[in-house]
């Protein structure tokens, strides 16, 4: 797998946002997990079978001047991910320490000192059919 930067969009009203992006850009809803309130815990929008972006319900209010975008970067090895994480967290804010997720064998989230949000991950996989959000260790 080649390394590609992906885009995660954090919004208030994730279901409505995903529907808008599907209509505006011709995306289809791919793999997704709902929160208990029906908003997206995680969603993947695809076009012609190719990943386009993810849409996630923001945990805090996002105003017009906020930063609802998270860039994703997929690494080949855990060591590469850990190296990038150690550099990006300096002067930044760790929002999720490196850990296993239902859809990734190893991932971390960090906002760097420039205010850019990053999702660092090894190649993703689908979680079990019975996965329910709420057991993750994501830190605010």
mmCIF file of N, CA and C in Angstrom:
data_model
loop_
_atom_site.group_PDB
_atom_site.id
_atom_site.type_symbol
_atom_site.label_atom_id
_atom_site.label_comp_id
_atom_site.label_asym_id
_atom_site.label_seq_id
_atom_site.Cartn_x
_atom_site.Cartn_y
_atom_site.Cartn_z
ATOM 1 N N UNK A 1 0.851 -1.184 0.000
ATOM 2 C CA UNK A 1 0.000 0.000 0.000
ATOM 3 C C UNK A 1 0.888 1.235 0.000
ATOM 4 N N UNK A 2 0.656 2.136 -0.944
ATOM 5 C CA UNK A 2 1.381 3.395 -0.960
ATOM 6 C C UNK A 2 0.833 4.309 0.109
ATOM 7 N N UNK A 3 1.681 5.181 0.636
ATOM 8 C CA UNK A 3 1.237 6.139 1.646
ATOM 9 C C UNK A 3 0.503 7.277 0.963
ATOM 10 N N UNK A 4 -0.706 7.533 1.436
ATOM 11 C CA UNK A 4 -1.554 8.572 0.885
ATOM 12 C C UNK A 4 -2.129 9.365 2.044
ATOM 13 N N UNK A 5 -2.205 10.672 1.911
ATOM 14 C CA UNK A 5 -2.832 11.487 2.940
ATOM 15 C C UNK A 5 -4.328 11.475 2.705
ATOM 16 N N UNK A 6 -5.083 11.134 3.737
ATOM 17 C CA UNK A 6 -6.536 11.120 3.667
ATOM 18 C C UNK A 6 -7.106 12.269 4.471
ATOM 19 N N UNK A 7 -8.379 12.544 4.293
ATOM 20 C CA UNK A 7 -9.023 13.660 4.969
ATOM 21 C C UNK A 7 -10.160 13.157 5.846
ATOM 22 N N UNK A 8 -10.142 13.553 7.110
ATOM 23 C CA UNK A 8 -11.239 13.300 8.037
ATOM 24 C C UNK A 8 -11.918 14.617 8.347
ATOM 25 N N UNK A 9 -13.228 14.661 8.236
ATOM 26 C CA UNK A 9 -13.981 15.898 8.443
ATOM 27 C C UNK A 9 -14.791 15.761 9.717
ATOM 28 N N UNK A 10 -14.498 16.597 10.704
ATOM 29 C CA UNK A 10 -15.184 16.586 11.996
ATOM 30 C C UNK A 10 -16.193 17.719 12.007
ATOM 31 N N UNK A 11 -17.460 17.369 12.162
ATOM 32 C CA UNK A 11 -18.532 18.367 12.093
ATOM 33 C C UNK A 11 -19.585 18.089 13.152
ATOM 34 N N UNK A 12 -20.403 19.080 13.428
ATOM 35 C CA UNK A 12 -21.622 18.889 14.196
ATOM 36 C C UNK A 12 -22.717 18.649 13.160
ATOM 37 N N UNK A 13 -23.417 17.522 13.257
ATOM 38 C CA UNK A 13 -24.407 17.165 12.244
ATOM 39 C C UNK A 13 -23.799 16.276 11.179
ATOM 40 N N UNK A 14 -23.073 15.236 11.611
ATOM 41 C CA UNK A 14 -22.327 14.386 10.688
ATOM 42 C C UNK A 14 -23.207 13.661 9.669
ATOM 43 N N UNK A 15 -24.403 13.239 10.056
ATOM 44 C CA UNK A 15 -25.283 12.546 9.105
ATOM 45 C C UNK A 15 -25.683 13.482 7.978
ATOM 46 N N UNK A 16 -26.062 14.721 8.338
ATOM 47 C CA UNK A 16 -26.458 15.705 7.325
ATOM 48 C C UNK A 16 -25.271 16.090 6.442
ATOM 49 N N UNK A 17 -24.091 16.244 7.051
ATOM 50 C CA UNK A 17 -22.897 16.602 6.274
ATOM 51 C C UNK A 17 -22.558 15.500 5.276
ATOM 52 N N UNK A 18 -22.582 14.253 5.730
ATOM 53 C CA UNK A 18 -22.268 13.140 4.832
ATOM 54 C C UNK A 18 -23.264 13.077 3.675
ATOM 55 N N UNK A 19 -24.551 13.304 3.964
ATOM 56 C CA UNK A 19 -25.568 13.301 2.907
ATOM 57 C C UNK A 19 -25.306 14.417 1.899
ATOM 58 N N UNK A 20 -24.919 15.585 2.398
ATOM 59 C CA UNK A 20 -24.604 16.707 1.501
ATOM 60 C C UNK A 20 -23.423 16.362 0.603
ATOM 61 N N UNK A 21 -22.351 15.818 1.176
ATOM 62 C CA UNK A 21 -21.166 15.490 0.389
ATOM 63 C C UNK A 21 -21.455 14.367 -0.604
ATOM 64 N N UNK A 22 -22.327 13.438 -0.237
ATOM 65 C CA UNK A 22 -22.703 12.388 -1.176
ATOM 66 C C UNK A 22 -23.403 12.992 -2.386
ATOM 67 N N UNK A 23 -24.336 13.892 -2.118
ATOM 68 C CA UNK A 23 -25.085 14.511 -3.213
ATOM 69 C C UNK A 23 -24.208 15.449 -4.041
ATOM 70 N N UNK A 24 -23.391 16.258 -3.367
ATOM 71 C CA UNK A 24 -22.582 17.257 -4.072
ATOM 72 C C UNK A 24 -21.477 16.636 -4.913
ATOM 73 N N UNK A 25 -20.853 15.562 -4.405
ATOM 74 C CA UNK A 25 -19.677 15.010 -5.067
ATOM 75 C C UNK A 25 -19.878 13.616 -5.644
ATOM 76 N N UNK A 26 -21.081 13.067 -5.512
ATOM 77 C CA UNK A 26 -21.335 11.737 -6.046
ATOM 78 C C UNK A 26 -20.686 10.629 -5.232
ATOM 79 N N UNK A 27 -20.442 10.875 -3.938
ATOM 80 C CA UNK A 27 -19.865 9.855 -3.070
ATOM 81 C C UNK A 27 -20.935 8.848 -2.663
ATOM 82 N N UNK A 28 -20.476 7.661 -2.268
ATOM 83 C CA UNK A 28 -21.348 6.663 -1.671
ATOM 84 C C UNK A 28 -20.886 6.449 -0.235
ATOM 85 N N UNK A 29 -21.845 6.113 0.627
ATOM 86 C CA UNK A 29 -21.500 5.808 2.008
ATOM 87 C C UNK A 29 -20.915 4.413 2.061
ATOM 88 N N UNK A 30 -19.689 4.317 2.540
ATOM 89 C CA UNK A 30 -19.025 3.029 2.699
ATOM 90 C C UNK A 30 -19.168 2.543 4.127
ATOM 91 N N UNK A 31 -18.131 1.918 4.626
ATOM 92 C CA UNK A 31 -18.152 1.410 5.994
ATOM 93 C C UNK A 31 -18.452 2.556 6.954
ATOM 94 N N UNK A 32 -19.314 2.291 7.946
ATOM 95 C CA UNK A 32 -19.647 3.328 8.923
ATOM 96 C C UNK A 32 -20.145 2.697 10.221
ATOM 97 N N UNK A 33 -19.994 3.475 11.299
ATOM 98 C CA UNK A 33 -20.450 3.084 12.628
ATOM 99 C C UNK A 33 -21.193 4.269 13.209
ATOM 100 N N UNK A 34 -22.364 4.005 13.788
ATOM 101 C CA UNK A 34 -23.173 5.076 14.368
ATOM 102 C C UNK A 34 -22.972 5.169 15.878
ATOM 103 N N UNK A 35 -22.996 6.408 16.380
ATOM 104 C CA UNK A 35 -23.084 6.639 17.818
ATOM 105 C C UNK A 35 -24.494 6.284 18.261
ATOM 106 N N UNK A 36 -24.728 6.233 19.567
ATOM 107 C CA UNK A 36 -26.058 5.906 20.080
ATOM 108 C C UNK A 36 -27.102 6.927 19.644
ATOM 109 N N UNK A 37 -26.688 8.193 19.417
ATOM 110 C CA UNK A 37 -27.644 9.221 19.006
ATOM 111 C C UNK A 37 -27.902 9.233 17.501
ATOM 112 N N UNK A 38 -27.289 8.300 16.764
ATOM 113 C CA UNK A 38 -27.502 8.209 15.322
ATOM 114 C C UNK A 38 -26.498 8.993 14.498
ATOM 115 N N UNK A 39 -25.639 9.770 15.137
ATOM 116 C CA UNK A 39 -24.590 10.489 14.406
ATOM 117 C C UNK A 39 -23.467 9.510 14.060
ATOM 118 N N UNK A 40 -22.540 9.949 13.215
ATOM 119 C CA UNK A 40 -21.453 9.067 12.808
ATOM 120 C C UNK A 40 -20.313 9.076 13.817
ATOM 121 N N UNK A 41 -20.013 7.903 14.361
ATOM 122 C CA UNK A 41 -18.793 7.689 15.134
ATOM 123 C C UNK A 41 -17.632 7.618 14.149
ATOM 124 N N UNK A 42 -17.900 6.997 13.006
ATOM 125 C CA UNK A 42 -16.926 6.888 11.911
ATOM 126 C C UNK A 42 -17.723 6.609 10.646
ATOM 127 N N UNK A 43 -17.368 7.275 9.563
ATOM 128 C CA UNK A 43 -17.979 6.954 8.274
ATOM 129 C C UNK A 43 -16.947 7.156 7.186
ATOM 130 N N UNK A 44 -17.053 6.372 6.157
ATOM 131 C CA UNK A 44 -16.168 6.484 5.012
ATOM 132 C C UNK A 44 -17.010 6.789 3.779
ATOM 133 N N UNK A 45 -16.659 7.857 3.083
ATOM 134 C CA UNK A 45 -17.302 8.187 1.819
ATOM 135 C C UNK A 45 -16.357 7.773 0.702
ATOM 136 N N UNK A 46 -16.911 7.079 -0.280
ATOM 137 C CA UNK A 46 -16.115 6.545 -1.377
ATOM 138 C C UNK A 46 -16.720 6.990 -2.708
ATOM 139 N N UNK A 47 -15.888 6.963 -3.724
ATOM 140 C CA UNK A 47 -16.355 7.234 -5.084
ATOM 141 C C UNK A 47 -15.728 6.197 -5.992
ATOM 142 N N UNK A 48 -16.564 5.484 -6.706
ATOM 143 C CA UNK A 48 -16.097 4.418 -7.594
ATOM 144 C C UNK A 48 -15.218 3.415 -6.846
ATOM 145 N N UNK A 49 -15.571 3.144 -5.580
ATOM 146 C CA UNK A 49 -14.832 2.181 -4.786
ATOM 147 C C UNK A 49 -13.558 2.701 -4.140
ATOM 148 N N UNK A 50 -13.207 3.953 -4.402
ATOM 149 C CA UNK A 50 -11.985 4.538 -3.851
ATOM 150 C C UNK A 50 -12.312 5.463 -2.687
ATOM 151 N N UNK A 51 -11.517 5.401 -1.610
ATOM 152 C CA UNK A 51 -11.774 6.278 -0.463
ATOM 153 C C UNK A 51 -11.672 7.751 -0.854
ATOM 154 N N UNK A 52 -12.615 8.556 -0.368
ATOM 155 C CA UNK A 52 -12.589 9.990 -0.629
ATOM 156 C C UNK A 52 -12.295 10.753 0.665
ATOM 157 N N UNK A 53 -13.051 10.462 1.727
ATOM 158 C CA UNK A 53 -12.861 11.122 3.008
ATOM 159 C C UNK A 53 -13.673 10.379 4.046
ATOM 160 N N UNK A 54 -13.502 10.778 5.305
ATOM 161 C CA UNK A 54 -14.360 10.263 6.365
ATOM 162 C C UNK A 54 -15.077 11.440 7.005
ATOM 163 N N UNK A 55 -16.260 11.180 7.543
ATOM 164 C CA UNK A 55 -17.040 12.196 8.236
ATOM 165 C C UNK A 55 -17.339 11.650 9.627
ATOM 166 N N UNK A 56 -17.037 12.475 10.653
ATOM 167 C CA UNK A 56 -17.164 12.062 12.044
ATOM 168 C C UNK A 56 -17.871 13.160 12.822
ATOM 169 N N UNK A 57 -18.718 12.757 13.772
ATOM 170 C CA UNK A 57 -19.371 13.737 14.641
ATOM 171 C C UNK A 57 -18.332 14.335 15.584
ATOM 172 N N UNK A 58 -18.191 15.659 15.561
ATOM 173 C CA UNK A 58 -17.235 16.345 16.430
ATOM 174 C C UNK A 58 -17.673 16.206 17.882
ATOM 175 N N UNK A 59 -16.710 16.060 18.765
ATOM 176 C CA UNK A 59 -17.009 15.933 20.186
ATOM 177 C C UNK A 59 -17.202 17.290 20.845
ATOM 178 N N UNK A 60 -16.838 18.356 20.143
ATOM 179 C CA UNK A 60 -17.011 19.710 20.659
ATOM 180 C C UNK A 60 -17.665 20.553 19.571
ATOM 181 N N UNK A 61 -18.271 21.664 19.935
ATOM 182 C CA UNK A 61 -18.875 22.531 18.912
ATOM 183 C C UNK A 61 -17.812 23.060 17.952
ATOM 184 N N UNK A 62 -18.110 22.993 16.669
ATOM 185 C CA UNK A 62 -17.211 23.508 15.641
ATOM 186 C C UNK A 62 -17.877 24.735 15.030
ATOM 187 N N UNK A 63 -17.265 25.889 15.207
ATOM 188 C CA UNK A 63 -17.791 27.110 14.621
ATOM 189 C C UNK A 63 -17.267 27.296 13.212
ATOM 190 N N UNK A 64 -17.696 28.341 12.565
ATOM 191 C CA UNK A 64 -17.260 28.609 11.191
ATOM 192 C C UNK A 64 -15.753 28.820 11.112
ATOM 193 N N UNK A 65 -15.123 29.265 12.195
ATOM 194 C CA UNK A 65 -13.677 29.486 12.174
ATOM 195 C C UNK A 65 -12.882 28.326 12.729
ATOM 196 N N UNK A 66 -13.547 27.212 13.080
ATOM 197 C CA UNK A 66 -12.864 26.068 13.668
ATOM 198 C C UNK A 66 -12.090 25.267 12.641
ATOM 199 N N UNK A 67 -11.394 24.236 13.110
ATOM 200 C CA UNK A 67 -10.626 23.371 12.227
ATOM 201 C C UNK A 67 -11.250 21.983 12.236
ATOM 202 N N UNK A 68 -12.237 21.733 11.365
ATOM 203 C CA UNK A 68 -12.904 20.436 11.367
ATOM 204 C C UNK A 68 -12.190 19.369 10.542
ATOM 205 N N UNK A 69 -11.021 19.679 9.999
ATOM 206 C CA UNK A 69 -10.331 18.759 9.102
ATOM 207 C C UNK A 69 -9.230 18.018 9.848
ATOM 208 N N UNK A 70 -9.135 16.720 9.607
ATOM 209 C CA UNK A 70 -8.045 15.912 10.141
ATOM 210 C C UNK A 70 -7.402 15.203 8.959
ATOM 211 N N UNK A 71 -6.096 15.306 8.833
ATOM 212 C CA UNK A 71 -5.386 14.607 7.775
ATOM 213 C C UNK A 71 -4.978 13.234 8.275
ATOM 214 N N UNK A 72 -5.153 12.243 7.449
ATOM 215 C CA UNK A 72 -4.764 10.886 7.800
ATOM 216 C C UNK A 72 -3.545 10.466 7.003
ATOM 217 N N UNK A 73 -2.642 9.750 7.655
ATOM 218 C CA UNK A 73 -1.464 9.238 6.970
ATOM 219 C C UNK A 73 -1.268 7.789 7.379
ATOM 220 N N UNK A 74 -1.111 6.918 6.402
ATOM 221 C CA UNK A 74 -0.979 5.492 6.649
ATOM 222 C C UNK A 74 0.470 5.071 6.461
ATOM 223 N N UNK A 75 0.995 4.369 7.446
ATOM 224 C CA UNK A 75 2.387 3.947 7.468
ATOM 225 C C UNK A 75 2.500 2.456 7.163
ATOM 226 N N UNK A 76 3.706 2.057 6.763
ATOM 227 C CA UNK A 76 3.975 0.645 6.494
ATOM 228 C C UNK A 76 4.293 -0.120 7.771
ATOM 229 N N UNK A 77 4.934 0.550 8.753
ATOM 230 C CA UNK A 77 5.351 -0.134 9.972
ATOM 231 C C UNK A 77 4.963 0.677 11.208
ATOM 232 N N UNK A 78 4.864 -0.039 12.314
ATOM 233 C CA UNK A 78 4.571 0.598 13.598
ATOM 234 C C UNK A 78 5.695 1.567 13.990
ATOM 235 N N UNK A 79 6.918 1.212 13.682
ATOM 236 C CA UNK A 79 8.065 2.064 14.007
ATOM 237 C C UNK A 79 7.973 3.404 13.277
ATOM 238 N N UNK A 80 7.586 3.378 11.998
ATOM 239 C CA UNK A 80 7.425 4.631 11.243
ATOM 240 C C UNK A 80 6.346 5.501 11.870
ATOM 241 N N UNK A 81 5.233 4.882 12.262
ATOM 242 C CA UNK A 81 4.141 5.614 12.889
ATOM 243 C C UNK A 81 4.610 6.234 14.205
ATOM 244 N N UNK A 82 5.285 5.457 15.040
ATOM 245 C CA UNK A 82 5.758 5.949 16.331
ATOM 246 C C UNK A 82 6.744 7.113 16.158
ATOM 247 N N UNK A 83 7.595 7.043 15.152
ATOM 248 C CA UNK A 83 8.559 8.121 14.884
ATOM 249 C C UNK A 83 7.826 9.414 14.524
ATOM 250 N N UNK A 84 6.862 9.322 13.626
ATOM 251 C CA UNK A 84 6.097 10.517 13.232
ATOM 252 C C UNK A 84 5.324 11.071 14.426
ATOM 253 N N UNK A 85 4.696 10.188 15.202
ATOM 254 C CA UNK A 85 3.934 10.611 16.377
ATOM 255 C C UNK A 85 4.832 11.366 17.357
ATOM 256 N N UNK A 86 6.034 10.845 17.600
ATOM 257 C CA UNK A 86 6.937 11.484 18.557
ATOM 258 C C UNK A 86 7.352 12.875 18.082
ATOM 259 N N UNK A 87 7.455 13.078 16.790
ATOM 260 C CA UNK A 87 7.808 14.400 16.254
ATOM 261 C C UNK A 87 6.614 15.354 16.276
ATOM 262 N N UNK A 88 5.449 14.860 15.867
ATOM 263 C CA UNK A 88 4.265 15.717 15.764
ATOM 264 C C UNK A 88 3.727 16.165 17.117
ATOM 265 N N UNK A 89 3.928 15.376 18.164
ATOM 266 C CA UNK A 89 3.370 15.728 19.468
ATOM 267 C C UNK A 89 4.163 16.821 20.180
ATOM 268 N N UNK A 90 5.395 17.092 19.762
ATOM 269 C CA UNK A 90 6.212 18.120 20.405
ATOM 270 C C UNK A 90 5.563 19.483 20.191
ATOM 271 N N UNK A 91 5.136 20.109 21.277
ATOM 272 C CA UNK A 91 4.467 21.404 21.205
ATOM 273 C C UNK A 91 3.021 21.310 20.771
ATOM 274 N N UNK A 92 2.533 20.085 20.571
ATOM 275 C CA UNK A 92 1.158 19.884 20.120
ATOM 276 C C UNK A 92 0.305 19.280 21.223
ATOM 277 N N UNK A 93 -0.797 18.639 20.825
ATOM 278 C CA UNK A 93 -1.726 18.038 21.778
ATOM 279 C C UNK A 93 -2.084 16.637 21.301
ATOM 280 N N UNK A 94 -1.824 15.660 22.141
ATOM 281 C CA UNK A 94 -2.174 14.276 21.841
ATOM 282 C C UNK A 94 -3.656 14.090 22.162
ATOM 283 N N UNK A 95 -4.425 13.659 21.179
ATOM 284 C CA UNK A 95 -5.841 13.396 21.414
ATOM 285 C C UNK A 95 -6.132 11.899 21.519
ATOM 286 N N UNK A 96 -5.216 11.062 21.036
ATOM 287 C CA UNK A 96 -5.328 9.620 21.223
ATOM 288 C C UNK A 96 -3.925 9.041 21.169
ATOM 289 N N UNK A 97 -3.485 8.446 22.271
ATOM 290 C CA UNK A 97 -2.179 7.796 22.297
ATOM 291 C C UNK A 97 -2.183 6.615 21.328
ATOM 292 N N UNK A 98 -0.996 6.206 20.822
ATOM 293 C CA UNK A 98 -0.953 5.054 19.921
ATOM 294 C C UNK A 98 -1.580 3.826 20.568
ATOM 295 N N UNK A 99 -2.459 3.188 19.794
ATOM 296 C CA UNK A 99 -3.192 2.028 20.296
ATOM 297 C C UNK A 99 -3.859 1.288 19.153
ATOM 298 N N UNK A 100 -4.325 0.091 19.457
ATOM 299 C CA UNK A 100 -5.100 -0.687 18.500
ATOM 300 C C UNK A 100 -6.534 -0.164 18.495
ATOM 301 N N UNK A 101 -7.137 -0.110 17.325
ATOM 302 C CA UNK A 101 -8.538 0.266 17.168
ATOM 303 C C UNK A 101 -9.262 -0.869 16.457
ATOM 304 N N UNK A 102 -10.568 -0.877 16.512
ATOM 305 C CA UNK A 102 -11.297 -1.947 15.826
ATOM 306 C C UNK A 102 -11.010 -2.002 14.322
ATOM 307 N N UNK A 103 -10.623 -0.891 13.720
ATOM 308 C CA UNK A 103 -10.370 -0.864 12.283
ATOM 309 C C UNK A 103 -8.906 -0.647 11.925
ATOM 310 N N UNK A 104 -8.025 -0.563 12.923
ATOM 311 C CA UNK A 104 -6.605 -0.365 12.656
ATOM 312 C C UNK A 104 -5.765 -1.125 13.668
ATOM 313 N N UNK A 105 -4.721 -1.816 13.216
ATOM 314 C CA UNK A 105 -3.871 -2.528 14.159
ATOM 315 C C UNK A 105 -3.058 -1.586 15.051
ATOM 316 N N UNK A 106 -2.835 -0.336 14.613
ATOM 317 C CA UNK A 106 -2.110 0.640 15.432
ATOM 318 C C UNK A 106 -2.395 2.023 14.869
ATOM 319 N N UNK A 107 -2.840 2.926 15.750
ATOM 320 C CA UNK A 107 -3.208 4.268 15.297
ATOM 321 C C UNK A 107 -3.024 5.266 16.433
ATOM 322 N N UNK A 108 -2.913 6.537 16.073
ATOM 323 C CA UNK A 108 -2.788 7.621 17.042
ATOM 324 C C UNK A 108 -3.375 8.885 16.431
ATOM 325 N N UNK A 109 -3.800 9.825 17.302
ATOM 326 C CA UNK A 109 -4.292 11.127 16.861
ATOM 327 C C UNK A 109 -3.541 12.210 17.613
ATOM 328 N N UNK A 110 -3.117 13.216 16.881
ATOM 329 C CA UNK A 110 -2.367 14.309 17.483
ATOM 330 C C UNK A 110 -2.620 15.588 16.690
ATOM 331 N N UNK A 111 -2.720 16.704 17.405
ATOM 332 C CA UNK A 111 -2.755 18.015 16.759
ATOM 333 C C UNK A 111 -1.359 18.599 16.918
ATOM 334 N N UNK A 112 -0.716 18.917 15.803
ATOM 335 C CA UNK A 112 0.659 19.420 15.885
ATOM 336 C C UNK A 112 0.692 20.876 16.347
ATOM 337 N N UNK A 113 1.877 21.405 16.546
ATOM 338 C CA UNK A 113 2.032 22.768 17.083
ATOM 339 C C UNK A 113 1.518 23.844 16.135
ATOM 340 N N UNK A 114 1.185 23.472 14.901
ATOM 341 C CA UNK A 114 0.635 24.423 13.934
ATOM 342 C C UNK A 114 -0.880 24.356 13.880
ATOM 343 N N UNK A 115 -1.479 23.476 14.694
ATOM 344 C CA UNK A 115 -2.928 23.348 14.730
ATOM 345 C C UNK A 115 -3.491 22.350 13.732
ATOM 346 N N UNK A 116 -2.630 21.561 13.076
ATOM 347 C CA UNK A 116 -3.085 20.569 12.104
ATOM 348 C C UNK A 116 -3.364 19.260 12.839
ATOM 349 N N UNK A 117 -4.586 18.722 12.631
ATOM 350 C CA UNK A 117 -4.978 17.456 13.242
ATOM 351 C C UNK A 117 -4.534 16.304 12.342
ATOM 352 N N UNK A 118 -3.921 15.270 12.956
ATOM 353 C CA UNK A 118 -3.411 14.115 12.226
ATOM 354 C C UNK A 118 -3.970 12.820 12.797
ATOM 355 N N UNK A 119 -4.408 11.927 11.904
ATOM 356 C CA UNK A 119 -4.749 10.550 12.252
ATOM 357 C C UNK A 119 -3.660 9.697 11.627
ATOM 358 N N UNK A 120 -2.831 9.062 12.452
ATOM 359 C CA UNK A 120 -1.726 8.230 11.992
ATOM 360 C C UNK A 120 -2.146 6.781 12.157
ATOM 361 N N UNK A 121 -1.934 5.961 11.128
ATOM 362 C CA UNK A 121 -2.453 4.600 11.197
ATOM 363 C C UNK A 121 -1.642 3.637 10.351
ATOM 364 N N UNK A 122 -1.658 2.381 10.765
ATOM 365 C CA UNK A 122 -1.244 1.310 9.881
ATOM 366 C C UNK A 122 -2.455 1.005 9.003
ATOM 367 N N UNK A 123 -2.297 0.273 7.915
ATOM 368 C CA UNK A 123 -3.445 0.016 7.027
ATOM 369 C C UNK A 123 -4.656 -0.498 7.793
ATOM 370 N N UNK A 124 -5.805 0.040 7.423
ATOM 371 C CA UNK A 124 -7.054 -0.269 8.106
ATOM 372 C C UNK A 124 -7.608 -1.630 7.706
ATOM 373 N N UNK A 125 -8.479 -2.138 8.551
ATOM 374 C CA UNK A 125 -9.237 -3.361 8.295
ATOM 375 C C UNK A 125 -10.614 -3.178 8.929
ATOM 376 N N UNK A 126 -11.545 -4.002 8.550
ATOM 377 C CA UNK A 126 -12.889 -3.880 9.102
ATOM 378 C C UNK A 126 -12.974 -4.550 10.471
ATOM 379 N N UNK A 127 -13.646 -3.910 11.422
ATOM 380 C CA UNK A 127 -13.829 -4.538 12.734
ATOM 381 C C UNK A 127 -14.899 -5.622 12.662
ATOM 382 N N UNK A 128 -15.087 -6.290 13.778
ATOM 383 C CA UNK A 128 -16.106 -7.330 13.835
ATOM 384 C C UNK A 128 -17.487 -6.709 13.662
ATOM 385 N N UNK A 129 -18.428 -7.527 13.223
ATOM 386 C CA UNK A 129 -19.799 -7.073 12.978
ATOM 387 C C UNK A 129 -20.472 -6.546 14.236
ATOM 388 N N UNK A 130 -20.056 -7.020 15.415
ATOM 389 C CA UNK A 130 -20.695 -6.616 16.660
ATOM 390 C C UNK A 130 -20.032 -5.408 17.327
ATOM 391 N N UNK A 131 -19.121 -4.729 16.620
ATOM 392 C CA UNK A 131 -18.442 -3.565 17.194
ATOM 393 C C UNK A 131 -19.439 -2.473 17.563
ATOM 394 N N UNK A 132 -19.268 -1.895 18.751
ATOM 395 C CA UNK A 132 -20.071 -0.772 19.228
ATOM 396 C C UNK A 132 -19.131 0.317 19.714
ATOM 397 N N UNK A 133 -19.322 1.585 19.304
ATOM 398 C CA UNK A 133 -18.459 2.651 19.794
ATOM 399 C C UNK A 133 -18.571 2.827 21.300
ATOM 400 N N UNK A 134 -17.521 3.353 21.891
ATOM 401 C CA UNK A 134 -17.551 3.649 23.310
ATOM 402 C C UNK A 134 -16.454 2.970 24.093
ATOM 403 N N UNK A 135 -15.774 2.006 23.493
ATOM 404 C CA UNK A 135 -14.705 1.304 24.189
ATOM 405 C C UNK A 135 -13.325 1.844 23.839
ATOM 406 N N UNK A 136 -13.252 2.850 23.006
ATOM 407 C CA UNK A 136 -11.978 3.394 22.567
ATOM 408 C C UNK A 136 -11.369 4.272 23.660
ATOM 409 N N UNK A 137 -10.077 4.504 23.553
ATOM 410 C CA UNK A 137 -9.351 5.272 24.550
ATOM 411 C C UNK A 137 -9.076 6.705 24.086
ATOM 412 N N UNK A 138 -9.774 7.198 23.082
ATOM 413 C CA UNK A 138 -9.527 8.532 22.544
ATOM 414 C C UNK A 138 -9.640 9.548 23.673
ATOM 415 N N UNK A 139 -8.656 10.412 23.770
ATOM 416 C CA UNK A 139 -8.610 11.409 24.840
ATOM 417 C C UNK A 139 -8.861 12.774 24.264
ATOM 418 N N UNK A 140 -9.649 13.585 24.949
ATOM 419 C CA UNK A 140 -9.890 14.950 24.495
ATOM 420 C C UNK A 140 -8.937 15.893 25.181
#
